[in-house]
Coordinates of C-alpha atoms in Angstrom, one line a residue:
X1 CA -45.6 19.0 19.3
X2 CA -45.3 21.1 22.2
X3 CA -46.1 20.5 25.6
X4 CA -48.9 22.1 26.7
X5 CA -50.2 20.4 29.9
X6 CA -49.0 18.2 32.3
X7 CA -51.6 17.5 34.2
X8 CA -52.2 14.1 37.5
X9 CA -52.8 11.6 35.0
X10 CA -52.3 13.4 31.2
X11 CA -50.2 14.4 29.2
X12 CA -51.6 17.3 26.6
X13 CA -49.7 18.8 23.3
X14 CA -50.3 20.3 20.5
X15 CA -49.5 19.5 17.2
X16 CA -50.9 22.1 15.0
X17 CA -54.7 22.8 15.0
X18 CA -54.9 19.4 17.3
X19 CA -54.7 18.0 20.6
X20 CA -52.6 14.9 21.3
X21 CA -54.3 14.0 24.4
X22 CA -52.0 11.3 26.6
X23 CA -53.6 9.4 29.2
X24 CA -50.2 8.2 31.5
X25 CA -50.0 4.9 34.0
X26 CA -50.4 8.0 36.5
X27 CA -53.1 7.0 39.0
X28 CA -55.1 10.0 40.9
X29 CA -57.0 10.2 44.1
X30 CA -58.1 13.4 46.3
X31 CA -57.5 15.1 43.7
X32 CA -53.0 14.0 44.6
X33 CA -51.1 12.3 41.9
X34 CA -49.7 8.7 43.4
X35 CA -45.6 8.2 43.1
X36 CA -46.8 4.6 41.7
X37 CA -48.3 3.8 38.9
X38 CA -50.9 1.8 37.5
X39 CA -48.9 -1.0 34.6
X40 CA -51.3 -0.6 31.5
X41 CA -53.7 1.8 32.7
X42 CA -53.2 4.9 30.5
X43 CA -53.4 2.0 27.4
X44 CA -56.5 0.7 29.2
X45 CA -58.6 3.7 29.7
X46 CA -58.2 5.2 26.4
X47 CA -59.0 1.7 24.7
X48 CA -62.4 1.9 26.9
X49 CA -62.6 5.7 26.3
X50 CA -63.1 5.5 22.7
X51 CA -65.4 1.7 22.9
X52 CA -67.7 4.2 25.1
X53 CA -67.3 7.4 21.8
X54 CA -68.5 5.1 19.2
X55 CA -71.5 3.6 21.7
X56 CA -72.5 7.0 22.7
X57 CA -71.9 9.1 19.9
X58 CA -75.8 9.7 18.6
X59 CA -76.1 11.6 21.7
X60 CA -73.5 13.5 21.5
X61 CA -70.3 14.5 19.7
X62 CA -66.8 14.1 20.8
X63 CA -63.6 15.5 20.4
X64 CA -62.0 12.0 18.8
X65 CA -59.4 13.0 15.8
X66 CA -57.6 9.9 15.7
X67 CA -57.0 7.2 18.0
X68 CA -54.0 6.3 15.2
X69 CA -52.9 8.9 13.4
X70 CA -50.5 9.9 17.0
X71 CA -46.7 9.6 17.7
X72 CA -45.1 6.1 17.5
X73 CA -43.9 6.8 21.6
X74 CA -47.8 7.5 22.8
X75 CA -49.9 4.7 20.4
X76 CA -52.4 3.0 22.3
X77 CA -52.2 5.0 25.1
X78 CA -53.2 8.6 22.8
X79 CA -56.4 10.4 21.0
X80 CA -55.9 13.2 18.5
X81 CA -58.5 15.6 19.9
X82 CA -60.5 18.5 18.9
X83 CA -59.3 22.1 20.4
X84 CA -62.4 22.8 23.1
X85 CA -63.4 26.1 25.2
X86 CA -63.7 23.5 28.6
X87 CA -66.7 24.0 30.2
X88 CA -65.9 25.0 33.8
X89 CA -68.0 22.4 35.8
X90 CA -67.2 18.8 36.4
X91 CA -70.0 17.2 35.3
X92 CA -71.2 14.5 37.6
X93 CA -74.5 11.4 38.0
X94 CA -75.3 9.8 40.4
X95 CA -77.8 6.7 40.7
X96 CA -76.4 4.9 43.4
X97 CA -75.9 6.5 46.9
X98 CA -72.1 6.3 47.1
X99 CA -68.7 7.9 48.2
X100 CA -68.7 12.0 48.6
X101 CA -72.6 12.0 48.3
X102 CA -73.1 9.6 50.7
X103 CA -71.4 11.6 53.1
X104 CA -73.2 14.8 52.1
X105 CA -76.7 13.6 52.3
X106 CA -75.7 12.2 55.8
X107 CA -75.2 15.8 56.9
X108 CA -78.1 17.8 54.7
X109 CA -80.8 15.6 54.0
X110 CA -79.2 16.3 49.9
X111 CA -76.5 16.0 47.2
X112 CA -75.6 19.4 45.5
X113 CA -79.0 20.9 46.4
X114 CA -80.9 17.9 45.1
X115 CA -83.1 16.7 48.4
X116 CA -83.2 12.7 48.6
X117 CA -85.6 10.4 50.7
X118 CA -84.9 9.7 54.0
X119 CA -83.5 6.5 55.0
X120 CA -81.3 5.9 52.5
X121 CA -77.7 3.9 52.9
X122 CA -74.5 3.0 51.3
X123 CA -75.0 1.7 47.8
X124 CA -79.2 2.4 48.0
X125 CA -79.9 2.8 44.5
X126 CA -81.7 6.4 43.9
X127 CA -85.3 7.5 42.8
X128 CA -83.9 8.8 39.4
X129 CA -80.5 9.3 38.2
X130 CA -79.6 13.2 39.7
X131 CA -77.0 16.2 38.1
X132 CA -74.3 17.0 41.2
X133 CA -71.7 19.2 39.6
X134 CA -68.3 20.1 41.2
X135 CA -66.4 22.7 40.6
X136 CA -63.0 22.6 38.7
X137 CA -60.2 23.3 41.6
X138 CA -57.0 24.7 40.9
X139 CA -54.0 22.4 40.4
X140 CA -53.4 21.3 44.3
X141 CA -56.7 22.1 45.4
X142 CA -60.1 19.6 46.2
X143 CA -63.3 19.9 43.8
X144 CA -66.1 20.8 45.5
X145 CA -70.4 20.1 45.1
X146 CA -71.5 22.5 43.9
X147 CA -75.3 23.1 42.4
X148 CA -77.1 23.5 39.4
X149 CA -77.8 27.4 40.3
X150 CA -73.9 27.7 41.3
X151 CA -73.8 26.3 37.5
X152 CA -76.2 28.6 36.3
X153 CA -74.5 31.6 37.7
X154 CA -71.4 30.1 36.0
X155 CA -72.4 29.8 32.1
X156 CA -76.4 30.7 32.0
X157 CA -79.3 28.4 32.4
X158 CA -79.9 27.4 28.8
X159 CA -76.3 25.6 28.9
X160 CA -76.6 24.8 32.7
X161 CA -79.9 22.2 31.4
X162 CA -78.0 21.3 28.5
X163 CA -75.3 20.2 30.6
X164 CA -77.5 18.5 33.2
X165 CA -79.0 16.8 30.3
X166 CA -76.5 15.7 28.1
X167 CA -74.7 14.4 31.9
X168 CA -78.1 12.5 32.8
X169 CA -78.4 11.1 29.2
X170 CA -74.8 9.8 29.0
X171 CA -75.5 8.2 32.1
X172 CA -78.8 6.3 30.8
X173 CA -77.3 5.1 28.5
X174 CA -74.5 4.1 29.8
X175 CA -76.0 2.1 32.7
X176 CA -78.3 0.1 30.8
X177 CA -75.6 -1.2 28.6
X178 CA -73.7 -1.5 31.5
X179 CA -76.1 -3.8 33.1
X180 CA -76.8 -5.8 30.1
X181 CA -73.3 -6.8 30.9
X182 CA -73.2 -7.3 34.6
X183 CA -71.9 -4.0 36.1
X184 CA -74.0 -1.4 37.8
X185 CA -72.3 1.9 37.1
X186 CA -73.2 4.1 40.5
X187 CA -71.9 7.2 39.3
X188 CA -69.9 9.2 36.6
X189 CA -67.8 12.2 35.7
X190 CA -67.9 13.5 32.0
X191 CA -66.6 17.2 30.7
X192 CA -67.5 19.1 28.2
X193 CA -66.6 21.9 26.4
X194 CA -67.4 24.3 23.2
X195 CA -66.4 23.6 19.6
X196 CA -65.6 26.7 17.6
X197 CA -68.8 26.7 16.1
X198 CA -70.9 26.6 19.8
X199 CA -71.3 22.5 20.1
X200 CA -71.0 21.4 23.3
X201 CA -68.9 18.5 22.9
X202 CA -67.6 15.2 25.1
X203 CA -64.0 15.1 26.1
X204 CA -61.1 13.9 28.3
X205 CA -62.0 10.1 29.4
X206 CA -65.4 8.6 29.2
X207 CA -67.2 5.8 31.4
X208 CA -63.5 4.5 32.0
X209 CA -62.6 3.2 36.0
X210 CA -61.3 6.8 36.8
X211 CA -64.0 8.6 36.4
X212 CA -67.1 6.3 37.0
X213 CA -67.9 3.6 40.3
X214 CA -68.4 0.0 38.9
X215 CA -69.7 -2.5 40.6
X216 CA -70.9 -5.8 39.5
X217 CA -74.3 -6.8 39.3
X218 CA -74.7 -10.1 41.0
X219 CA -73.1 -8.7 44.4
X220 CA -75.0 -5.8 44.9
X221 CA -76.2 -5.5 47.8
X222 CA -77.6 -2.1 49.1
X223 CA -76.4 -1.2 52.8
X224 CA -72.7 -2.3 52.5
X225 CA -69.5 -1.2 50.4
X226 CA -69.3 -2.8 47.2
X227 CA -67.0 -4.8 45.6
X228 CA -65.8 -1.7 42.7
X229 CA -63.5 -2.3 39.4
X230 CA -62.6 1.1 39.8
X231 CA -59.5 3.3 41.8
X232 CA -62.1 2.9 44.7
X233 CA -59.7 0.1 46.3
X234 CA -56.7 2.7 46.1
X235 CA -58.8 5.4 47.4
X236 CA -59.9 2.4 50.3
X237 CA -56.0 1.0 50.8
X238 CA -55.3 5.3 51.2
X239 CA -57.7 5.8 53.4
X240 CA -57.2 2.9 56.1
X241 CA -53.3 3.8 55.3
X242 CA -53.6 7.6 57.9
X243 CA -52.8 9.3 54.6
X244 CA -54.0 13.0 55.3
X245 CA -54.5 13.0 51.8
X246 CA -52.4 15.9 51.2
X247 CA -49.2 15.7 48.6
X248 CA -46.6 14.1 48.8
X249 CA -48.6 10.8 48.9
X250 CA -47.1 7.7 50.1
X251 CA -46.1 4.7 47.5
X252 CA -49.0 2.0 46.4
X253 CA -47.9 -1.2 48.1
X254 CA -47.6 -4.4 44.9
X255 CA -50.4 -5.9 45.7
X256 CA -52.6 -2.6 45.7
X257 CA -51.0 -2.2 42.3
X258 CA -51.5 -5.3 41.2
X259 CA -55.5 -6.4 42.7
X260 CA -56.0 -2.6 40.9
X261 CA -54.7 -3.6 37.6
X262 CA -56.7 -6.6 37.3
X263 CA -59.9 -4.5 38.0
X264 CA -59.2 -2.4 35.2
X265 CA -58.8 -5.1 33.1
X266 CA -61.8 -6.8 34.2
X267 CA -64.5 -4.6 33.7
X268 CA -62.7 -3.2 30.4
X269 CA -63.4 -7.3 29.0
X270 CA -66.7 -7.6 31.0
X271 CA -68.0 -3.8 29.3
X272 CA -66.3 -4.5 25.7
X273 CA -66.2 -8.3 25.4
X274 CA -63.0 -7.4 23.9
X275 CA -59.7 -9.5 25.8
X276 CA -57.2 -7.0 26.7
X277 CA -54.0 -8.6 25.0

């Protein structure tokens, strides 16, 4: 195998015509990889992605060839994947207003060019899910919100509309399945690529604690910050630490690591119904 790319949290190897996507225990916030790993994170996110790929296979094809035909040293944290020509856009769907979307709304009354009603607050549910794409920034730089028109300029009208529809379809189906299990999906990011036959295919991870915001439905209350089953806990710690969000990142305290891992395990078990061993 040949190492093609070592990213903030994933490593990609070439194995003949296939790719081996390996999820590490590294964690990234604000587009910066932190020096402290979260134990089992790679295995948890791989298992959760595979579960979601199976649940949503009828909506859009995915890049998975095999979760078992991988090198033994990567067992449990790697997927054998189809090679794709990746779309140069991060596809984001939001059903609730929080994070960067809330900050943009407070400044402009819109998110990625989508006008929203007045008077929304932290964690407000949106009238309907919205497509709020972002750029794919080079290594070391931050992704930035872009508008639908920007997506059209990058990939053309037909592909832009397909990206928007797929993203919203995945969000709606995922949110419905999660709600049945007591979980609200505030937002999620997906990645898509073109297969050699021109089909748009889901890639990377899907509806995981790194690509989505998960909230417990039982304690949801708009107007305040929600308990999160995702890496928002690490973001909150980092914000309070005084770090300027530029490399190098500080070490993560042991109690933050433990609490983050517990959140990843908890939401995996709630969503899939499987016990994490």
